[in-house]
Backbone as a chain_set.jsonl record, in Angstrom:
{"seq": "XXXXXXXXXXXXXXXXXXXXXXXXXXXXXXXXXXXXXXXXXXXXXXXXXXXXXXXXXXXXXXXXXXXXXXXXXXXXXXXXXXXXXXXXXXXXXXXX", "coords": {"N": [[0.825, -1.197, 0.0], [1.52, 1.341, 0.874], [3.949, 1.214, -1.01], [2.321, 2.238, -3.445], [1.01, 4.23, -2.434], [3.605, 6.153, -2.844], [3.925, 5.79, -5.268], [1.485, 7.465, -6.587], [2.153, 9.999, -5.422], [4.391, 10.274, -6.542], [3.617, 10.325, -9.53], [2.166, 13.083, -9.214], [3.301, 15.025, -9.093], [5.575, 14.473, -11.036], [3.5, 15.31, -12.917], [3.642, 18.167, -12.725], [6.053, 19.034, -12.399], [6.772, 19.141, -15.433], [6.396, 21.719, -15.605], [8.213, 23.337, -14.758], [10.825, 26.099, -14.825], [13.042, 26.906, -16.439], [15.625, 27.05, -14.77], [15.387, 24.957, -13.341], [15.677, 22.233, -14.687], [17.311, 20.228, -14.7], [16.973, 18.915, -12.406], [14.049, 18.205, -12.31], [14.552, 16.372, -14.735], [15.781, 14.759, -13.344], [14.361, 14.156, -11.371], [12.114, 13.08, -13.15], [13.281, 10.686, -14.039], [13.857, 9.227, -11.878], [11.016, 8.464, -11.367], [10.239, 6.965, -13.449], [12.601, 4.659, -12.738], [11.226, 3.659, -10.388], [9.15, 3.075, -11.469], [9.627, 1.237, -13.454], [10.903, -1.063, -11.952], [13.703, -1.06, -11.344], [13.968, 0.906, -9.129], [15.085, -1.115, -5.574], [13.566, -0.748, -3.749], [11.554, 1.091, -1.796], [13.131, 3.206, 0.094], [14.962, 3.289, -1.756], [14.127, 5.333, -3.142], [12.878, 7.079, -1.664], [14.787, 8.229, -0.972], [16.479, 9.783, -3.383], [14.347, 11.298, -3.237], [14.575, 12.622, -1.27], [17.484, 13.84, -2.072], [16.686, 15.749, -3.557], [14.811, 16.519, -2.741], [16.467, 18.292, -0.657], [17.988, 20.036, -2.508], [16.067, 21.82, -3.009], [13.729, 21.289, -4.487], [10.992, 22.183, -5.486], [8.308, 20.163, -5.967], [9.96, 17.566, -4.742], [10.655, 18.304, -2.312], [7.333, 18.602, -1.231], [6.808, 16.434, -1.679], [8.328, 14.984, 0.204], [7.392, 15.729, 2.575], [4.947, 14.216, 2.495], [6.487, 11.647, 2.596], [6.672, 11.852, 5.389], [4.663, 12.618, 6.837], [2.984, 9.95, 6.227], [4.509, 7.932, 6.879], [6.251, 6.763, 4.998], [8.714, 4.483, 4.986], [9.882, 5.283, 6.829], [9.709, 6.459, 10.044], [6.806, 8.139, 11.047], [6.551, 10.8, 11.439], [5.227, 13.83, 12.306], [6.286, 16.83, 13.292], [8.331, 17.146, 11.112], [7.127, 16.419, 9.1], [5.646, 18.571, 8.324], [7.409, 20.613, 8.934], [8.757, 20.383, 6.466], [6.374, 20.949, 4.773], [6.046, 23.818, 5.095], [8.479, 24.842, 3.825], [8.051, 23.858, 1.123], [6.273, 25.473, 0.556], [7.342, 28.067, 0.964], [8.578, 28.309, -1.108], [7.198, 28.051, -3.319]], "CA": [[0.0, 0.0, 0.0], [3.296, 2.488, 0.732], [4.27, 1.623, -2.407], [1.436, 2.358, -4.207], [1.035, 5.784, -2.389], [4.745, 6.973, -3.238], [3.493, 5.719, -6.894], [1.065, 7.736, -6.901], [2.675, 10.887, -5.294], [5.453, 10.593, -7.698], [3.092, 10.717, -10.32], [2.01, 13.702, -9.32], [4.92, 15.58, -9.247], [5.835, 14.275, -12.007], [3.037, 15.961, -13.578], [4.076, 18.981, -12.09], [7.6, 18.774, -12.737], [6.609, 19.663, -16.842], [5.57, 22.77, -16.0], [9.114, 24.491, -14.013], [11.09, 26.965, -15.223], [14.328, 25.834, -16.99], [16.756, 26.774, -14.143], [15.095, 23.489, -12.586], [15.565, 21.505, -15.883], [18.141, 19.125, -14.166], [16.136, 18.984, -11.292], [13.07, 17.473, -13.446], [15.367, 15.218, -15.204], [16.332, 13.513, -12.286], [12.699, 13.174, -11.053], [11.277, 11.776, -14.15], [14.468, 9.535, -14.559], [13.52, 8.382, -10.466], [9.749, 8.208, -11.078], [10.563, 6.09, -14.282], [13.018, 3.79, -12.186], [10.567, 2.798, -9.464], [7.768, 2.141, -11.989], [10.533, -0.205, -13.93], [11.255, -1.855, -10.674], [14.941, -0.729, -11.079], [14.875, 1.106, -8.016], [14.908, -2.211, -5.676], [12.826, -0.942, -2.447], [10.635, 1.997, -1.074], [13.959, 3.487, 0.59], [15.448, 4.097, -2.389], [12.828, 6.086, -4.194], [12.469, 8.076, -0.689], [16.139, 8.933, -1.119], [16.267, 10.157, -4.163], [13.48, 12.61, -3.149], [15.286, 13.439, -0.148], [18.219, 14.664, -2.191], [16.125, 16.362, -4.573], [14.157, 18.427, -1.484], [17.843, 19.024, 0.132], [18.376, 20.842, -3.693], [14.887, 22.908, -2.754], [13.301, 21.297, -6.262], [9.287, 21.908, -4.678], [7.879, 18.833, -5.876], [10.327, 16.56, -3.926], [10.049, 18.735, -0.775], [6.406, 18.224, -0.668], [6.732, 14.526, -1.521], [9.391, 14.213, 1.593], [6.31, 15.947, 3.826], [4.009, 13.109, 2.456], [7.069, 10.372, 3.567], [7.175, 11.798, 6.991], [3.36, 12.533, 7.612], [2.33, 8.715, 6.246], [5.186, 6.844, 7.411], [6.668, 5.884, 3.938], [10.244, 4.273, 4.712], [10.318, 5.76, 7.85], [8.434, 6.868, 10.973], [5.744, 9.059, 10.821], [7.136, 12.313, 12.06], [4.539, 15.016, 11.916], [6.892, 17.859, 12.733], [9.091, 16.993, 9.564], [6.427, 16.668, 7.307], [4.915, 20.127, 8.562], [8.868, 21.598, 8.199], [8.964, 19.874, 5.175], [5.496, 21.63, 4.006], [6.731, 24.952, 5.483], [9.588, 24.49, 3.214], [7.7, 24.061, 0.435], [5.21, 26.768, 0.751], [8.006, 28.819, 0.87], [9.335, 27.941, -2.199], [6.312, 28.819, -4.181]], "C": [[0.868, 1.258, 0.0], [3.434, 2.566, -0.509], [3.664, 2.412, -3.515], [1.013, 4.275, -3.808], [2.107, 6.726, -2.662], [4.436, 7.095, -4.97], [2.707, 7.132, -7.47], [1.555, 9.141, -6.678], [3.695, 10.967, -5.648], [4.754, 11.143, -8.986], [2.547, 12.22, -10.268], [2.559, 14.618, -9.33], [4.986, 15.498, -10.289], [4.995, 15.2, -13.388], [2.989, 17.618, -13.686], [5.291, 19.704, -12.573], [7.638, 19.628, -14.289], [6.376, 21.003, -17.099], [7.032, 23.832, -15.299], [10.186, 25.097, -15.101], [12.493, 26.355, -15.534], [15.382, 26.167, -15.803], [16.533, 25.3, -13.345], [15.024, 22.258, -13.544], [16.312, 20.476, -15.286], [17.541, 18.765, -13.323], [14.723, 17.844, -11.612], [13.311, 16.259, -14.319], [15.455, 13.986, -14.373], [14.91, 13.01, -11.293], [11.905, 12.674, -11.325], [12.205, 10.937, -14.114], [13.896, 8.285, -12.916], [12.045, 7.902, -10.583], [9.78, 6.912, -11.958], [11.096, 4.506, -13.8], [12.1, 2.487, -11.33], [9.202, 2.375, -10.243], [8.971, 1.023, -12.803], [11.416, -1.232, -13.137], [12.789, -1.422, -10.925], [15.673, -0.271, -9.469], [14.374, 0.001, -6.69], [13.796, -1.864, -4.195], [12.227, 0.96, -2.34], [11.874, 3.039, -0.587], [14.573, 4.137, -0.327], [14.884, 5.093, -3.266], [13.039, 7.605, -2.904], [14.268, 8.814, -0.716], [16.512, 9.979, -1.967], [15.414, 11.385, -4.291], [13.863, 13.313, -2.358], [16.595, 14.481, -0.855], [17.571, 15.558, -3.287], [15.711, 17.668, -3.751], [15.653, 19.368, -1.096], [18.252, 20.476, -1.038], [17.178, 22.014, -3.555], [14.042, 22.497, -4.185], [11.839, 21.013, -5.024], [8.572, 20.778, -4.88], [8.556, 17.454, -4.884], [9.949, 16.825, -2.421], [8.39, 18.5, -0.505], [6.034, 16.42, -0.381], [7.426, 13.868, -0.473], [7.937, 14.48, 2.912], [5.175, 14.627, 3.801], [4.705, 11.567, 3.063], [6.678, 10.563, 5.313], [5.858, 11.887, 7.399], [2.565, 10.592, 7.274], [3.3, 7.991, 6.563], [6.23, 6.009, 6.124], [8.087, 5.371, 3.977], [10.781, 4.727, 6.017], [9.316, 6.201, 8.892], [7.259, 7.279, 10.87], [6.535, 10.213, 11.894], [6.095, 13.561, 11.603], [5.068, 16.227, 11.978], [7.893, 17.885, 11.69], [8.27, 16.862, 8.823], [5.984, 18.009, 7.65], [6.38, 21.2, 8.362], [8.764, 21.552, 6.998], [7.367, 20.863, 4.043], [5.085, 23.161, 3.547], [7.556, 25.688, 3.953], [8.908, 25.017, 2.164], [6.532, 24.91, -0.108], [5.939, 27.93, 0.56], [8.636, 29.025, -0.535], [8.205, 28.591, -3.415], [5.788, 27.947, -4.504]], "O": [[0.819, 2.085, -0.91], [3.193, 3.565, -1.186], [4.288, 3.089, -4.332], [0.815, 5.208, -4.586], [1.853, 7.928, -2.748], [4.619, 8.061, -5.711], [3.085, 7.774, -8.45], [1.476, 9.786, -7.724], [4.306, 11.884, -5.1], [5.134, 12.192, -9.506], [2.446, 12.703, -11.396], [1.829, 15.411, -9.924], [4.473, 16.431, -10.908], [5.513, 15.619, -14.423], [2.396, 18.219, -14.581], [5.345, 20.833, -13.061], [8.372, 20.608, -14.412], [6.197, 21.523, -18.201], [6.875, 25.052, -15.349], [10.325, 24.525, -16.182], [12.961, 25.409, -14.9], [16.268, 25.315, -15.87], [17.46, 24.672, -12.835], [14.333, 21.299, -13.199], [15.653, 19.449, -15.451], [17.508, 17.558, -13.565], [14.614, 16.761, -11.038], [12.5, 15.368, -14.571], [15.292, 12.783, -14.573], [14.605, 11.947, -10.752], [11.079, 12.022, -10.686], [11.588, 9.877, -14.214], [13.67, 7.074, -12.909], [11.769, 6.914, -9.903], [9.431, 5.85, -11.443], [10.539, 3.459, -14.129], [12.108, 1.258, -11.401], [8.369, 1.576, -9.814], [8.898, -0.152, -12.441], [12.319, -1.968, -13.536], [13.125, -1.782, -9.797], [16.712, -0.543, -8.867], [13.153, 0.082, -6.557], [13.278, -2.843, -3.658], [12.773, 1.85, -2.992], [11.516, 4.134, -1.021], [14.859, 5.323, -0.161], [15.57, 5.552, -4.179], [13.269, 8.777, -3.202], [14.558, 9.968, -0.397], [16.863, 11.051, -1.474], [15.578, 12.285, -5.115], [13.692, 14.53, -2.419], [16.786, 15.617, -0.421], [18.436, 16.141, -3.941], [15.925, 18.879, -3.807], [15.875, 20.575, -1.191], [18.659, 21.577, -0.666], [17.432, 23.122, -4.029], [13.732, 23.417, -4.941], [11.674, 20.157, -4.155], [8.119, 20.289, -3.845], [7.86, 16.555, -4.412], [9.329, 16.137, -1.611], [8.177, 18.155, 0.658], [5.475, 15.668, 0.417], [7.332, 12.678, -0.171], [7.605, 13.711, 3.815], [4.661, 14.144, 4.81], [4.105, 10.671, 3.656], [6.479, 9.701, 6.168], [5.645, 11.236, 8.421], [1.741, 10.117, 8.055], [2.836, 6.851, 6.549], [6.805, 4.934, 6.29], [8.791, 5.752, 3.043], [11.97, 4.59, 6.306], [8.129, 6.297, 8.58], [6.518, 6.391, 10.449], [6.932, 10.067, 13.05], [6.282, 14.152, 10.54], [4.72, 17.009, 11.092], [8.288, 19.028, 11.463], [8.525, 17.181, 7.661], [6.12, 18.656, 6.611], [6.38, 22.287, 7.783], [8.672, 22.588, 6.339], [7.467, 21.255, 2.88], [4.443, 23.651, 2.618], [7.264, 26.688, 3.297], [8.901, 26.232, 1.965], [6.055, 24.823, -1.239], [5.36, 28.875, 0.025], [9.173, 30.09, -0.837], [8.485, 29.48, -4.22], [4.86, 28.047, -5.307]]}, "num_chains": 1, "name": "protein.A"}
């Protein structure tokens, strides 16, 4: 079920993603190339998908940062931490 909700909140991003401004063109690259992975089973677990988004938020790219607030408020790969997904939504609120 995890899986299936990172699926789906990749996808949305992803749809997202098509629409940023070219200084985030690498940025976009590397989150269709990751969304791509974990639907072609490449990437081999839940962990690494959540990684991947983690270094994406650390870069400030807004789609990953909200997708790290959705790891930490449902538990995906890791606890459930409600003040990290609420930093994490902070974050990306800020961002635009």
């Amino acid at each position: 079920m995890k899986k299936v909700k990172l699926t789906v909140l990749l996808s949305a991003a992803l749809f997202s993603a098509v629409q940023l401004s070219a200084s985030n063109d690498v940025y976009a690259k590397q989150y269709a190339e990751a969304f791509k992975a974990i639907n072609d089973s490449t990437l081999k677990d839940d962990k690494a998908a959540v990684a991947v988004l983690s270094d994406l938020a650390d870069k400030n790219y807004p789609q990953a940062v909200v997708a790290m607030g959705q790891v930490y408020c449902d538990g995906i790969t890791v606890k459930p931490d409600y003040d990290k997904a609420q930093s994490y939504y902070k974050k990306a609120s800020n961002l635009g």
